PDB file of C-alpha atoms in Angstrom:
ATOM      1  CA  GLY A 869      20.937 -32.732 -19.939  1.00 68.00           C
ATOM      2  CA  ALA A 870      24.305 -32.886 -21.937  1.00 74.00           C
ATOM      3  CA  VAL A 871      27.373 -32.460 -19.583  1.00 88.00           C
ATOM      4  CA  VAL A 872      30.011 -29.791 -20.482  1.00 92.00           C
ATOM      5  CA  SER A 873      32.776 -29.230 -18.306  1.00 94.00           C
ATOM      6  CA  GLN A 874      35.088 -26.259 -18.142  1.00 96.00           C
ATOM      7  CA  HIS A 875      38.606 -25.606 -16.860  1.00 96.00           C
ATOM      8  CA  PRO A 876      39.768 -23.814 -14.995  1.00 97.00           C
ATOM      9  CA  SER A 877      36.972 -22.254 -13.162  1.00 96.00           C
ATOM     10  CA  ARG A 878      38.930 -19.262 -12.198  1.00 97.00           C
ATOM     11  CA  VAL A 879      42.648 -18.108 -13.352  1.00 97.00           C
ATOM     12  CA  ILE A 880      44.614 -14.967 -12.379  1.00 97.00           C
ATOM     13  CA  CYS A 881      47.320 -14.292 -14.909  1.00 96.00           C
ATOM     14  CA  LYS A 882      49.904 -11.473 -15.363  1.00 97.00           C
ATOM     15  CA  SER A 883      49.600  -8.877 -18.314  1.00 97.00           C
ATOM     16  CA  GLY A 884      51.359  -9.958 -21.268  1.00 97.00           C
ATOM     17  CA  THR A 885      50.965 -13.568 -20.752  1.00 97.00           C
ATOM     18  CA  SER A 886      48.705 -16.171 -22.463  1.00 97.00           C
ATOM     19  CA  VAL A 887      46.177 -18.522 -20.770  1.00 98.00           C
ATOM     20  CA  LYS A 888      44.343 -21.464 -22.178  1.00 98.00           C
ATOM     21  CA  ILE A 889      40.597 -22.325 -21.289  1.00 98.00           C
ATOM     22  CA  GLU A 890      39.389 -25.771 -21.900  1.00 97.00           C
ATOM     23  CA  CYS A 891      35.738 -26.914 -22.907  1.00 96.00           C
ATOM     24  CA  ARG A 892      34.976 -30.459 -22.760  1.00 94.00           C
ATOM     25  CA  SER A 893      31.828 -32.467 -23.692  1.00 91.00           C
ATOM     26  CA  LEU A 894      31.906 -35.402 -21.105  1.00 91.00           C
ATOM     27  CA  ASP A 895      29.334 -37.550 -22.322  1.00 86.00           C
ATOM     28  CA  PHE A 896      28.994 -37.061 -26.021  1.00 87.00           C
ATOM     29  CA  GLN A 897      30.989 -35.868 -28.939  1.00 88.00           C
ATOM     30  CA  ALA A 898      30.506 -32.255 -30.072  1.00 87.00           C
ATOM     31  CA  THR A 899      31.332 -31.119 -33.719  1.00 85.00           C
ATOM     32  CA  THR A 900      30.429 -27.682 -32.543  1.00 89.00           C
ATOM     33  CA  MET A 901      31.148 -25.809 -29.704  1.00 92.00           C
ATOM     34  CA  PHE A 902      30.572 -22.012 -28.767  1.00 93.00           C
ATOM     35  CA  TRP A 903      32.443 -19.482 -26.910  1.00 96.00           C
ATOM     36  CA  TYR A 904      30.906 -16.562 -24.988  1.00 96.00           C
ATOM     37  CA  ARG A 905      32.287 -13.843 -23.055  1.00 97.00           C
ATOM     38  CA  GLN A 906      30.305 -11.970 -20.278  1.00 95.00           C
ATOM     39  CA  PHE A 907      31.319  -8.744 -18.625  1.00 91.00           C
ATOM     40  CA  PRO A 908      30.322  -8.133 -15.168  1.00 88.00           C
ATOM     41  CA  LYS A 909      26.625  -7.384 -14.776  1.00 86.00           C
ATOM     42  CA  GLN A 910      26.211  -7.752 -18.466  1.00 91.00           C
ATOM     43  CA  SER A 911      24.592 -10.361 -20.993  1.00 93.00           C
ATOM     44  CA  LEU A 912      26.533 -13.104 -22.692  1.00 94.00           C
ATOM     45  CA  MET A 913      27.820 -12.314 -26.104  1.00 94.00           C
ATOM     46  CA  LEU A 914      29.033 -15.007 -28.633  1.00 93.00           C
ATOM     47  CA  MET A 915      32.576 -14.753 -29.570  1.00 95.00           C
ATOM     48  CA  ALA A 916      33.045 -17.553 -31.898  1.00 94.00           C
ATOM     49  CA  THR A 917      31.906 -21.050 -33.002  1.00 92.00           C
ATOM     50  CA  SER A 918      34.464 -23.717 -32.767  1.00 90.00           C
ATOM     51  CA  ASN A 919      34.183 -26.673 -35.424  1.00 87.00           C
ATOM     52  CA  GLU A 920      36.140 -29.852 -34.881  1.00 87.00           C
ATOM     53  CA  GLY A 921      38.814 -30.212 -37.538  1.00 85.00           C
ATOM     54  CA  SER A 922      38.207 -26.796 -39.158  1.00 87.00           C
ATOM     55  CA  LYS A 923      38.893 -22.869 -38.462  1.00 90.00           C
ATOM     56  CA  ALA A 924      36.729 -21.318 -36.040  1.00 93.00           C
ATOM     57  CA  THR A 925      34.112 -18.881 -36.948  1.00 92.00           C
ATOM     58  CA  TYR A 926      34.361 -15.482 -35.223  1.00 95.00           C
ATOM     59  CA  GLU A 927      31.952 -12.948 -34.608  1.00 93.00           C
ATOM     60  CA  GLN A 928      32.217  -9.528 -35.871  1.00 93.00           C
ATOM     61  CA  GLY A 929      34.671  -7.403 -33.725  1.00 94.00           C
ATOM     62  CA  VAL A 930      36.274 -10.250 -32.213  1.00 96.00           C
ATOM     63  CA  GLU A 931      40.173 -10.608 -32.761  1.00 95.00           C
ATOM     64  CA  LYS A 932      41.044 -14.109 -34.004  1.00 94.00           C
ATOM     65  CA  ASP A 933      44.671 -13.460 -33.161  1.00 95.00           C
ATOM     66  CA  LYS A 934      43.878 -12.487 -29.643  1.00 97.00           C
ATOM     67  CA  PHE A 935      41.299 -15.318 -29.109  1.00 97.00           C
ATOM     68  CA  LEU A 936      42.889 -18.435 -30.405  1.00 96.00           C
ATOM     69  CA  ILE A 937      40.589 -21.454 -30.673  1.00 95.00           C
ATOM     70  CA  ASN A 938      41.535 -25.168 -31.231  1.00 92.00           C
ATOM     71  CA  HIS A 939      38.867 -27.858 -31.519  1.00 91.00           C
ATOM     72  CA  ALA A 940      41.149 -30.802 -32.094  1.00 83.00           C
ATOM     73  CA  SER A 941      39.028 -33.610 -30.931  1.00 90.00           C
ATOM     74  CA  LEU A 942      35.367 -34.209 -30.701  1.00 90.00           C
ATOM     75  CA  THR A 943      35.110 -33.656 -27.036  1.00 92.00           C
ATOM     76  CA  LEU A 944      37.682 -30.577 -26.347  1.00 94.00           C
ATOM     77  CA  SER A 945      37.760 -27.159 -27.563  1.00 94.00           C
ATOM     78  CA  THR A 946      40.187 -24.668 -26.001  1.00 96.00           C
ATOM     79  CA  LEU A 947      40.289 -21.030 -25.924  1.00 97.00           C
ATOM     80  CA  THR A 948      43.668 -19.163 -25.745  1.00 97.00           C
ATOM     81  CA  VAL A 949      43.844 -15.673 -24.615  1.00 98.00           C
ATOM     82  CA  THR A 950      46.963 -14.258 -25.968  1.00 97.00           C
ATOM     83  CA  SER A 951      49.020 -11.526 -24.670  1.00 97.00           C
ATOM     84  CA  ALA A 952      46.285 -10.875 -21.936  1.00 97.00           C
ATOM     85  CA  HIS A 953      45.703  -7.417 -20.806  1.00 97.00           C
ATOM     86  CA  PRO A 954      43.466  -6.308 -17.939  1.00 96.00           C
ATOM     87  CA  GLU A 955      40.722  -5.438 -20.338  1.00 95.00           C
ATOM     88  CA  ASP A 956      40.544  -9.052 -21.322  1.00 96.00           C
ATOM     89  CA  SER A 957      39.288  -9.786 -17.700  1.00 97.00           C
ATOM     90  CA  SER A 958      35.957 -11.432 -18.042  1.00 96.00           C
ATOM     91  CA  PHE A 959      33.843 -14.432 -17.635  1.00 97.00           C
ATOM     92  CA  TYR A 960      34.343 -16.662 -20.411  1.00 98.00           C
ATOM     93  CA  ILE A 961      31.769 -19.743 -20.856  1.00 97.00           C
ATOM     94  CA  CYS A 962      31.227 -22.181 -23.358  1.00 95.00           C
ATOM     95  CA  SER A 963      28.540 -24.567 -24.943  1.00 92.00           C
ATOM     96  CA  ALA A 964      28.461 -27.600 -26.916  1.00 90.00           C
ATOM     97  CA  LYS A 965      26.100 -28.871 -29.583  1.00 85.00           C
ATOM     98  CA  THR A 966      24.889 -32.360 -29.060  1.00 81.00           C
ATOM     99  CA  PRO A 967      25.159 -34.778 -32.029  1.00 77.00           C
ATOM    100  CA  GLN A 968      21.555 -35.755 -31.987  1.00 74.00           C
ATOM    101  CA  GLY A 969      20.593 -32.387 -32.556  1.00 70.00           C
ATOM    102  CA  GLY A 970      16.864 -31.296 -31.379  1.00 74.00           C
ATOM    103  CA  VAL A 971      15.668 -27.843 -30.047  1.00 75.00           C
ATOM    104  CA  LEU A 972      18.209 -28.182 -27.008  1.00 76.00           C
ATOM    105  CA  ALA A 973      21.180 -29.159 -28.942  1.00 74.00           C
ATOM    106  CA  GLU A 974      23.205 -26.095 -28.082  1.00 75.00           C
ATOM    107  CA  ALA A 975      21.413 -25.352 -24.689  1.00 80.00           C
ATOM    108  CA  PHE A 976      23.851 -26.578 -22.154  1.00 85.00           C
ATOM    109  CA  PHE A 977      26.697 -24.708 -20.935  1.00 92.00           C
ATOM    110  CA  GLY A 978      30.009 -25.327 -18.998  1.00 94.00           C
ATOM    111  CA  GLN A 979      30.521 -23.814 -15.649  1.00 95.00           C
ATOM    112  CA  GLY A 980      32.336 -20.822 -17.114  1.00 96.00           C
ATOM    113  CA  THR A 981      35.991 -19.433 -16.149  1.00 97.00           C
ATOM    114  CA  ARG A 982      36.351 -16.124 -14.438  1.00 97.00           C
ATOM    115  CA  LEU A 983      39.708 -14.478 -15.898  1.00 97.00           C
ATOM    116  CA  THR A 984      41.423 -11.836 -14.033  1.00 97.00           C
ATOM    117  CA  VAL A 985      44.527 -10.172 -15.737  1.00 97.00           C
ATOM    118  CA  VAL A 986      46.682  -8.046 -13.181  1.00 97.00           C
TER     119      VAL A 986
ATOM    120  CA  ALA B  23      17.608  -3.352 -33.050  1.00 60.00           C
ATOM    121  CA  GLN B  24      17.383  -5.330 -30.038  1.00 69.00           C
ATOM    122  CA  LYS B  25      16.690  -8.920 -30.525  1.00 91.00           C
ATOM    123  CA  ILE B  26      15.640  -9.873 -27.094  1.00 96.00           C
ATOM    124  CA  THR B  27      14.518  -7.153 -24.420  1.00 96.00           C
ATOM    125  CA  GLN B  28      14.428  -7.700 -20.866  1.00 97.00           C
ATOM    126  CA  THR B  29      12.911  -4.443 -19.302  1.00 95.00           C
ATOM    127  CA  GLN B  30      13.301  -5.289 -15.840  1.00 96.00           C
ATOM    128  CA  PRO B  31      16.948  -5.030 -14.344  1.00 94.00           C
ATOM    129  CA  GLY B  32      15.830  -5.965 -11.102  1.00 96.00           C
ATOM    130  CA  MET B  33      12.765  -7.707  -9.246  1.00 96.00           C
ATOM    131  CA  PHE B  34      12.012  -8.708  -5.863  1.00 97.00           C
ATOM    132  CA  VAL B  35       9.543 -11.166  -4.645  1.00 98.00           C
ATOM    133  CA  GLN B  36       8.421 -12.528  -1.374  1.00 98.00           C
ATOM    134  CA  GLU B  37       9.328 -16.080  -0.683  1.00 98.00           C
ATOM    135  CA  LYS B  38       6.437 -18.486  -1.518  1.00 98.00           C
ATOM    136  CA  GLU B  39       4.936 -15.954  -4.114  1.00 98.00           C
ATOM    137  CA  ALA B  40       4.835 -16.288  -7.901  1.00 98.00           C
ATOM    138  CA  VAL B  41       6.998 -13.717  -9.996  1.00 98.00           C
ATOM    139  CA  THR B  42       6.819 -13.003 -13.652  1.00 98.00           C
ATOM    140  CA  LEU B  43       9.962 -12.080 -15.617  1.00 98.00           C
ATOM    141  CA  ASP B  44       9.294 -10.232 -18.853  1.00 98.00           C
ATOM    142  CA  CYS B  45      10.960 -11.242 -22.264  1.00 98.00           C
ATOM    143  CA  THR B  46      10.126  -9.588 -25.630  1.00 98.00           C
ATOM    144  CA  TYR B  47      11.624 -10.633 -29.078  1.00 97.00           C
ATOM    145  CA  ASP B  48      12.036  -9.346 -32.409  1.00 95.00           C
ATOM    146  CA  THR B  49      12.358 -11.585 -35.507  1.00 91.00           C
ATOM    147  CA  SER B  50      10.817 -12.024 -38.885  1.00 89.00           C
ATOM    148  CA  ASP B  51      12.123 -15.635 -38.974  1.00 88.00           C
ATOM    149  CA  PRO B  52       8.681 -17.845 -38.430  1.00 89.00           C
ATOM    150  CA  SER B  53      10.785 -20.608 -36.820  1.00 88.00           C
ATOM    151  CA  TYR B  54      12.641 -19.658 -33.712  1.00 91.00           C
ATOM    152  CA  GLY B  55      13.253 -21.095 -30.369  1.00 92.00           C
ATOM    153  CA  LEU B  56      13.202 -19.260 -26.981  1.00 95.00           C
ATOM    154  CA  PHE B  57      15.106 -20.257 -23.920  1.00 95.00           C
ATOM    155  CA  TRP B  58      15.401 -19.092 -20.132  1.00 97.00           C
ATOM    156  CA  TYR B  59      18.436 -19.542 -18.174  1.00 96.00           C
ATOM    157  CA  LYS B  60      19.295 -19.038 -14.710  1.00 97.00           C
ATOM    158  CA  GLN B  61      22.686 -17.728 -13.619  1.00 96.00           C
ATOM    159  CA  PRO B  62      23.563 -17.966  -9.902  1.00 96.00           C
ATOM    160  CA  SER B  63      26.496 -15.912  -8.465  1.00 93.00           C
ATOM    161  CA  SER B  64      28.746 -18.831  -9.233  1.00 92.00           C
ATOM    162  CA  GLY B  65      28.364 -17.952 -12.928  1.00 93.00           C
ATOM    163  CA  GLU B  66      27.027 -21.325 -14.589  1.00 93.00           C
ATOM    164  CA  MET B  67      24.330 -20.922 -17.056  1.00 94.00           C
ATOM    165  CA  ILE B  68      21.353 -23.306 -15.803  1.00 94.00           C
ATOM    166  CA  PHE B  69      18.865 -24.058 -18.543  1.00 93.00           C
ATOM    167  CA  LEU B  70      15.344 -23.825 -17.460  1.00 95.00           C
ATOM    168  CA  ILE B  71      12.771 -24.019 -19.965  1.00 95.00           C
ATOM    169  CA  TYR B  72      12.288 -23.901 -23.764  1.00 94.00           C
ATOM    170  CA  GLN B  73       9.463 -22.799 -25.989  1.00 95.00           C
ATOM    171  CA  GLY B  74       9.448 -23.450 -29.703  1.00 92.00           C
ATOM    172  CA  SER B  75       7.710 -20.968 -32.228  1.00 93.00           C
ATOM    173  CA  TYR B  76       5.375 -23.580 -33.512  1.00 92.00           C
ATOM    174  CA  ASP B  77       4.484 -25.017 -30.183  1.00 92.00           C
ATOM    175  CA  GLN B  78       0.809 -24.723 -29.374  1.00 91.00           C
ATOM    176  CA  GLN B  79       1.030 -25.059 -25.745  1.00 95.00           C
ATOM    177  CA  ASN B  80       2.989 -22.948 -23.142  1.00 96.00           C
ATOM    178  CA  ALA B  81       6.100 -24.735 -21.797  1.00 96.00           C
ATOM    179  CA  THR B  82       6.139 -25.810 -18.192  1.00 97.00           C
ATOM    180  CA  GLU B  83       8.868 -27.391 -16.187  1.00 95.00           C
ATOM    181  CA  GLY B  84       8.083 -27.846 -12.519  1.00 97.00           C
ATOM    182  CA  ARG B  85       7.619 -24.364 -11.111  1.00 98.00           C
ATOM    183  CA  TYR B  86       8.793 -22.748 -14.048  1.00 98.00           C
ATOM    184  CA  SER B  87       6.356 -22.148 -16.787  1.00 98.00           C
ATOM    185  CA  LEU B  88       6.622 -19.819 -20.093  1.00 98.00           C
ATOM    186  CA  ASN B  89       3.855 -17.588 -21.053  1.00 97.00           C
ATOM    187  CA  PHE B  90       4.197 -17.416 -24.655  1.00 97.00           C
ATOM    188  CA  GLN B  91       2.154 -14.814 -26.526  1.00 97.00           C
ATOM    189  CA  LYS B  92       3.319 -15.003 -30.134  1.00 95.00           C
ATOM    190  CA  ALA B  93       1.364 -12.003 -31.593  1.00 95.00           C
ATOM    191  CA  ARG B  94       2.960  -9.883 -28.782  1.00 96.00           C
ATOM    192  CA  LYS B  95       6.308 -11.615 -29.305  1.00 96.00           C
ATOM    193  CA  SER B  96       6.573 -12.015 -25.769  1.00 97.00           C
ATOM    194  CA  ALA B  97       7.933 -15.069 -23.556  1.00 98.00           C
ATOM    195  CA  ASN B  98       7.602 -14.250 -20.097  1.00 98.00           C
ATOM    196  CA  LEU B  99       8.878 -16.582 -17.349  1.00 98.00           C
ATOM    197  CA  VAL B 100       6.650 -17.590 -14.422  1.00 98.00           C
ATOM    198  CA  ILE B 101       8.175 -18.931 -11.434  1.00 98.00           C
ATOM    199  CA  SER B 102       5.657 -20.069  -8.814  1.00 97.00           C
ATOM    200  CA  ALA B 103       6.200 -20.505  -5.242  1.00 97.00           C
ATOM    201  CA  SER B 104       9.597 -18.622  -5.168  1.00 98.00           C
ATOM    202  CA  GLN B 105      12.341 -19.879  -2.947  1.00 98.00           C
ATOM    203  CA  LEU B 106      15.355 -18.578  -1.592  1.00 97.00           C
ATOM    204  CA  GLY B 107      17.479 -20.432  -3.899  1.00 97.00           C
ATOM    205  CA  ASP B 108      15.726 -18.974  -6.799  1.00 98.00           C
ATOM    206  CA  SER B 109      17.682 -15.362  -6.144  1.00 98.00           C
ATOM    207  CA  ALA B 110      19.860 -15.216  -9.300  1.00 97.00           C
ATOM    208  CA  MET B 111      20.290 -13.396 -12.655  1.00 97.00           C
ATOM    209  CA  TYR B 112      17.693 -14.856 -15.335  1.00 98.00           C
ATOM    210  CA  PHE B 113      18.367 -14.578 -19.033  1.00 97.00           C
ATOM    211  CA  CYS B 114      16.151 -14.891 -21.939  1.00 97.00           C
ATOM    212  CA  ALA B 115      17.664 -15.960 -25.289  1.00 96.00           C
ATOM    213  CA  MET B 116      16.570 -16.667 -28.760  1.00 94.00           C
ATOM    214  CA  ARG B 117      17.755 -19.056 -31.540  1.00 89.00           C
ATOM    215  CA  GLU B 118      16.443 -18.256 -35.047  1.00 80.00           C
ATOM    216  CA  GLY B 119      15.934 -20.654 -37.877  1.00 67.00           C
ATOM    217  CA  ARG B 120      15.132 -24.243 -38.213  1.00 58.00           C
ATOM    218  CA  GLU B 121      18.904 -25.238 -38.462  1.00 55.00           C
ATOM    219  CA  TYR B 122      19.886 -26.339 -34.809  1.00 50.00           C
ATOM    220  CA  GLY B 123      23.397 -25.135 -34.181  1.00 55.00           C
ATOM    221  CA  ASN B 124      22.558 -21.394 -34.688  1.00 70.00           C
ATOM    222  CA  LYS B 125      23.760 -19.159 -31.995  1.00 79.00           C
ATOM    223  CA  LEU B 126      21.663 -18.108 -28.999  1.00 88.00           C
ATOM    224  CA  VAL B 127      21.179 -14.297 -28.570  1.00 92.00           C
ATOM    225  CA  PHE B 128      20.628 -13.294 -24.980  1.00 95.00           C
ATOM    226  CA  GLY B 129      18.813 -10.502 -23.407  1.00 96.00           C
ATOM    227  CA  ALA B 130      20.279  -8.143 -20.708  1.00 95.00           C
ATOM    228  CA  GLY B 131      19.055 -10.193 -17.907  1.00 97.00           C
ATOM    229  CA  THR B 132      16.985  -9.632 -14.808  1.00 97.00           C
ATOM    230  CA  ILE B 133      18.257 -10.006 -11.291  1.00 97.00           C
ATOM    231  CA  LEU B 134      15.648 -11.646  -9.218  1.00 98.00           C
ATOM    232  CA  ARG B 135      16.018 -11.208  -5.277  1.00 98.00           C
ATOM    233  CA  VAL B 136      13.884 -13.552  -3.108  1.00 98.00           C
ATOM    234  CA  LYS B 137      13.037 -12.086   0.229  1.00 97.00           C
ATOM    235  CA  SER B 138      12.184 -14.221   3.355  1.00 94.00           C
TER     236      SER B 138
END
């Protein structure tokens, strides 16, 4: 399957600071990437769809000013959690859509990032 | 209404036995895709198997098979010959519509524990 890499895998930051998470497609160009959030022992919830060269599309209830998404190149999307607070502590994971499409176009995920805000 | 329902919060299975993880879905779109993922404690989402709504046969991938019952709107995952390494969280997910790139909607997940 398509290789999607996420960095960092774990990050601890102080309350009030910002943290950036990277999602890279390693062996393909991805015009679309997806950012999910997962609270402990819960399911994945889509936060936003990231489109290269344009603004991200946020799901209802997700603060776009809080979670800044930048998809500046065909292989990289970044999620920045601004002014992080303990309630932002969660597991963030991305997936990337392969250009050839098909039924598995967006089936492959990065390794995820566990964010802890102290 | 829940799009994807996984009614088993946790399951135990004896090593080398088969286990079925339940998944029911709700959609009015005739075109959809169903996915199963494994999430070990490390957190990564490992794609296991896919079933399209128009697929005539049940999907199989090694020890994984999908028991697709369209009329009942169920897509149960069957793991044969369970191994200790199968212990993980398992998620069922659905994508609606023909246009690939639509979001995946996930169920609540089932924790599977394989006993030796």
